[in-house]
Every structure is written in structure tokens, then in C-alpha cells.
PDB file of C-alpha atoms in Angstrom:
ATOM      1  CA  MET A1267     102.199 114.724 106.208  1.00 91.00           C
ATOM      2  CA  ASN A1268     102.406 113.299 102.705  1.00 93.00           C
ATOM      3  CA  LEU A1269     104.170 110.380 101.101  1.00 93.00           C
ATOM      4  CA  ILE A1270     106.612 111.504  98.446  1.00 95.00           C
ATOM      5  CA  GLN A1271     108.414 109.831  95.584  1.00 95.00           C
ATOM      6  CA  PHE A1272     112.214 109.562  95.717  1.00 93.00           C
ATOM      7  CA  PRO A1273     114.966 108.491  93.271  1.00 92.00           C
ATOM      8  CA  GLU A1274     115.677 105.082  94.846  1.00 91.00           C
ATOM      9  CA  GLN A1275     112.003 104.068  94.781  1.00 92.00           C
ATOM     10  CA  THR A1276     111.431 100.655  93.172  1.00 92.00           C
ATOM     11  CA  VAL A1277     107.692 100.064  93.688  1.00 92.00           C
ATOM     12  CA  VAL A1278     104.381 101.730  94.483  1.00 94.00           C
ATOM     13  CA  ILE A1279     102.534  99.616  97.025  1.00 92.00           C
ATOM     14  CA  GLY A1280      98.744  99.653  96.785  1.00 91.00           C
ATOM     15  CA  LYS A1281      98.672 101.599  93.518  1.00 91.00           C
ATOM     16  CA  ASP A1282      95.739  99.521  92.219  1.00 89.00           C
ATOM     17  CA  GLN A1283      93.834  99.549  95.517  1.00 91.00           C
ATOM     18  CA  PRO A1284      91.530 102.586  95.639  1.00 89.00           C
ATOM     19  CA  GLU A1285      90.851 102.096  99.365  1.00 89.00           C
ATOM     20  CA  TYR A1286      94.521 102.928 100.122  1.00 86.00           C
ATOM     21  CA  ILE A1287      96.815 105.835  99.394  1.00 89.00           C
ATOM     22  CA  PRO A1288      99.558 104.620  97.012  1.00 92.00           C
ATOM     23  CA  LEU A1289     102.830 104.089  98.893  1.00 92.00           C
ATOM     24  CA  PRO A1290     105.991 104.926  96.893  1.00 94.00           C
ATOM     25  CA  ALA A1291     108.654 102.660  98.362  1.00 94.00           C
ATOM     26  CA  TRP A1292     112.060 101.082  97.947  1.00 92.00           C
ATOM     27  CA  ARG A1293     111.990  97.313  98.183  1.00 91.00           C
ATOM     28  CA  LEU A1294     114.296  94.707  96.715  1.00 84.00           C
ATOM     29  CA  LYS A1295     112.928  91.258  95.951  1.00 80.00           C
ATOM     30  CA  HIS A1296     115.861  89.422  97.555  1.00 80.00           C
ATOM     31  CA  ASP A1297     116.658  91.759 100.448  1.00 79.00           C
ATOM     32  CA  PRO A1298     117.610  89.371 103.295  1.00 80.00           C
ATOM     33  CA  ILE A1299     115.568  91.191 105.929  1.00 82.00           C
ATOM     34  CA  GLY A1300     112.689  92.348 103.719  1.00 85.00           C
ATOM     35  CA  ARG A1301     113.175  96.087 104.190  1.00 88.00           C
ATOM     36  CA  VAL A1302     110.631  98.520 102.799  1.00 91.00           C
ATOM     37  CA  VAL A1303     111.552 102.217 102.871  1.00 93.00           C
ATOM     38  CA  CYS A1304     109.165 105.088 102.226  1.00 94.00           C
ATOM     39  CA  CYS A1305     109.561 108.845 102.548  1.00 95.00           C
ATOM     40  CA  TRP A1306     107.212 111.361 104.168  1.00 95.00           C
ATOM     41  CA  LYS A1307     107.267 115.149 103.873  1.00 95.00           C
ATOM     42  CA  LEU A1308     105.884 117.261 106.695  1.00 96.00           C
ATOM     43  CA  SER A1309     104.003 120.509 106.101  1.00 96.00           C
ATOM     44  CA  TRP A1310     105.336 123.710 107.697  1.00 97.00           C
ATOM     45  CA  ILE A1311     102.710 123.479 110.448  1.00 97.00           C
ATOM     46  CA  GLU A1312     103.663 119.852 111.165  1.00 96.00           C
ATOM     47  CA  ARG A1313     107.357 120.779 111.252  1.00 96.00           C
ATOM     48  CA  LEU A1314     106.721 123.563 113.767  1.00 97.00           C
ATOM     49  CA  LYS A1315     104.546 121.345 115.937  1.00 96.00           C
ATOM     50  CA  LEU A1316     107.182 118.592 115.916  1.00 95.00           C
ATOM     51  CA  LEU A1317     109.880 121.130 116.761  1.00 96.00           C
ATOM     52  CA  LEU A1318     107.869 122.481 119.692  1.00 97.00           C
ATOM     53  CA  THR A1319     106.566 119.192 121.117  1.00 96.00           C
ATOM     54  CA  GLY A1320     109.192 116.661 120.036  1.00 94.00           C
ATOM     55  CA  ILE A1321     106.357 114.147 119.697  1.00 94.00           C
ATOM     56  CA  LEU A1322     105.752 112.018 116.614  1.00 92.00           C
ATOM     57  CA  TRP A1323     102.940 109.465 116.512  1.00 91.00           C
ATOM     58  CA  HIS A1324     103.122 106.294 114.437  1.00 88.00           C
ATOM     59  CA  GLU A1325     100.050 104.186 113.681  1.00 88.00           C
ATOM     60  CA  VAL A1326     100.149 100.801 111.944  1.00 86.00           C
ATOM     61  CA  LEU A1327      97.213  98.788 110.667  1.00 84.00           C
ATOM     62  CA  THR A1328      98.186  95.167 111.413  1.00 86.00           C
ATOM     63  CA  PHE A1329      94.812  93.592 110.619  1.00 89.00           C
ATOM     64  CA  ASN A1330      95.471  91.510 113.749  1.00 90.00           C
ATOM     65  CA  LYS A1331      98.608  89.955 112.254  1.00 89.00           C
ATOM     66  CA  PRO A1332     102.001  89.947 114.032  1.00 88.00           C
ATOM     67  CA  PHE A1333     103.537  93.407 114.308  1.00 85.00           C
ATOM     68  CA  GLN A1334     106.721  93.862 112.285  1.00 85.00           C
ATOM     69  CA  PRO A1335     109.754  95.818 113.526  1.00 85.00           C
ATOM     70  CA  ILE A1336     109.711  99.439 112.385  1.00 87.00           C
ATOM     71  CA  ARG A1337     112.193 102.271 112.407  1.00 87.00           C
ATOM     72  CA  LEU A1338     111.620 106.011 112.087  1.00 89.00           C
ATOM     73  CA  ALA A1339     114.643 108.036 111.008  1.00 89.00           C
ATOM     74  CA  ILE A1340     115.646 111.490 109.883  1.00 89.00           C
ATOM     75  CA  GLU A1341     118.626 110.171 107.909  1.00 90.00           C
ATOM     76  CA  LYS A1342     118.238 108.378 104.610  1.00 91.00           C
ATOM     77  CA  PRO A1343     118.887 104.628 104.943  1.00 89.00           C
ATOM     78  CA  ASN A1344     121.256 102.748 102.643  1.00 87.00           C
ATOM     79  CA  MET A1345     119.241 101.619  99.621  1.00 86.00           C
ATOM     80  CA  PRO A1346     121.287  99.815  96.959  1.00 79.00           C
ATOM     81  CA  ALA A1347     120.136 100.718  93.456  1.00 73.00           C
ATOM     82  CA  VAL A1348     120.504  97.155  92.163  1.00 62.00           C
ATOM     83  CA  PRO A1349     119.810  93.836  93.865  1.00 56.00           C
ATOM     84  CA  PRO A1350     122.932  92.360  95.442  1.00 54.00           C
ATOM     85  CA  GLU A1351     124.285  89.063  94.188  1.00 57.00           C
ATOM     86  CA  ASP A1352     123.222  86.035  96.232  1.00 52.00           C
ATOM     87  CA  GLU A1353     126.691  85.595  97.757  1.00 51.00           C
ATOM     88  CA  HIS A1354     126.420  89.105  99.255  1.00 56.00           C
ATOM     89  CA  LEU A1355     123.058  88.541 100.932  1.00 56.00           C
ATOM     90  CA  ASP A1356     124.630  87.099 104.090  1.00 60.00           C
ATOM     91  CA  SER A1357     126.889  90.131 104.520  1.00 63.00           C
ATOM     92  CA  LEU A1358     123.899  92.473 104.047  1.00 63.00           C
ATOM     93  CA  ALA A1359     121.938  90.562 106.685  1.00 64.00           C
ATOM     94  CA  GLU A1360     124.917  90.709 109.067  1.00 67.00           C
ATOM     95  CA  GLU A1361     125.232  94.475 108.505  1.00 70.00           C
ATOM     96  CA  ALA A1362     121.540  94.913 109.323  1.00 69.00           C
ATOM     97  CA  ARG A1363     121.899  92.789 112.482  1.00 69.00           C
ATOM     98  CA  LYS A1364     124.841  94.939 113.615  1.00 70.00           C
ATOM     99  CA  GLU A1365     122.844  98.141 113.018  1.00 72.00           C
ATOM    100  CA  LEU A1366     119.933  96.711 115.028  1.00 71.00           C
ATOM    101  CA  ASN A1367     122.303  95.707 117.861  1.00 71.00           C
ATOM    102  CA  VAL A1368     123.659  99.266 117.965  1.00 67.00           C
ATOM    103  CA  GLN A1369     120.104 100.628 118.259  1.00 70.00           C
ATOM    104  CA  ILE A1370     119.348  98.158 121.085  1.00 71.00           C
ATOM    105  CA  ALA A1371     122.550  99.139 122.908  1.00 67.00           C
ATOM    106  CA  LEU A1372     121.742 102.846 122.567  1.00 66.00           C
ATOM    107  CA  ASN A1373     118.271 102.248 123.992  1.00 72.00           C
ATOM    108  CA  LYS A1374     119.855 100.540 127.009  1.00 71.00           C
ATOM    109  CA  VAL A1375     122.286 103.416 127.570  1.00 68.00           C
ATOM    110  CA  TYR A1376     119.685 106.121 126.945  1.00 67.00           C
ATOM    111  CA  PRO A1377     116.366 104.619 128.070  1.00 71.00           C
ATOM    112  CA  LYS A1378     113.197 106.463 127.225  1.00 68.00           C
ATOM    113  CA  LYS A1379     111.831 108.660 129.983  1.00 66.00           C
ATOM    114  CA  SER A1380     108.234 108.002 130.946  1.00 57.00           C
TER     115      SER A1380
END
């Protein structure tokens, strides 16, 4: 699985840190919820394995700091090309809260099977 660049990308995180793989990402300075979006491309073998098992692992290095909410998706998230004006930040935050509430509701309706 490899990180890939994409048109909406606004930053490369860790590009001057040789101990890390550079992370092409979309991030807006004034995004009300601090979203960071990156894109991964699976190899053919990884695609087949995911298709057969339905299992995807996610590992995060927190360096013993609080864990931040994450979201894995197969659909591209909304990434505005330009920073919104300050008066629109509240509506963006409200939209994000609504999307999160929908995800929470879906998890209640369709709980994960152990």
C-alpha cells in the first residue's frame, strides 16, 4: 500500500524528516475540525486479499498522546480547493458534526459483529 499524490493536496507532511515517509495530504489552515486527508493506493495483491478477507488493519503511532478520531473511506471526502471565509467556518463545522452523527447512528443500527 502506497501513499499517492492527488489534485486537492495542499501539503506534504514530514517531507523534511528522513525518518518518515512523506505524507501527501489535504489540510486547510482554518478548517474548523482540523481535517487531514491522504490517499493510499493498494497493490493488486492487497486488493485481492482485501476482497477475499474483508479485513483492513489501521495502525497509528500516537507517541502516547491522545488518540484522534479517524475515518477510513472508499469515497473521496469533500475537500474545498480554497479556504472558506471565516463566516462560513461555523457552517462547515456543523456539516461535519452532522456527518459524524450519521456515522454514529449507522453504527448503532448496524453494530459490528464480534
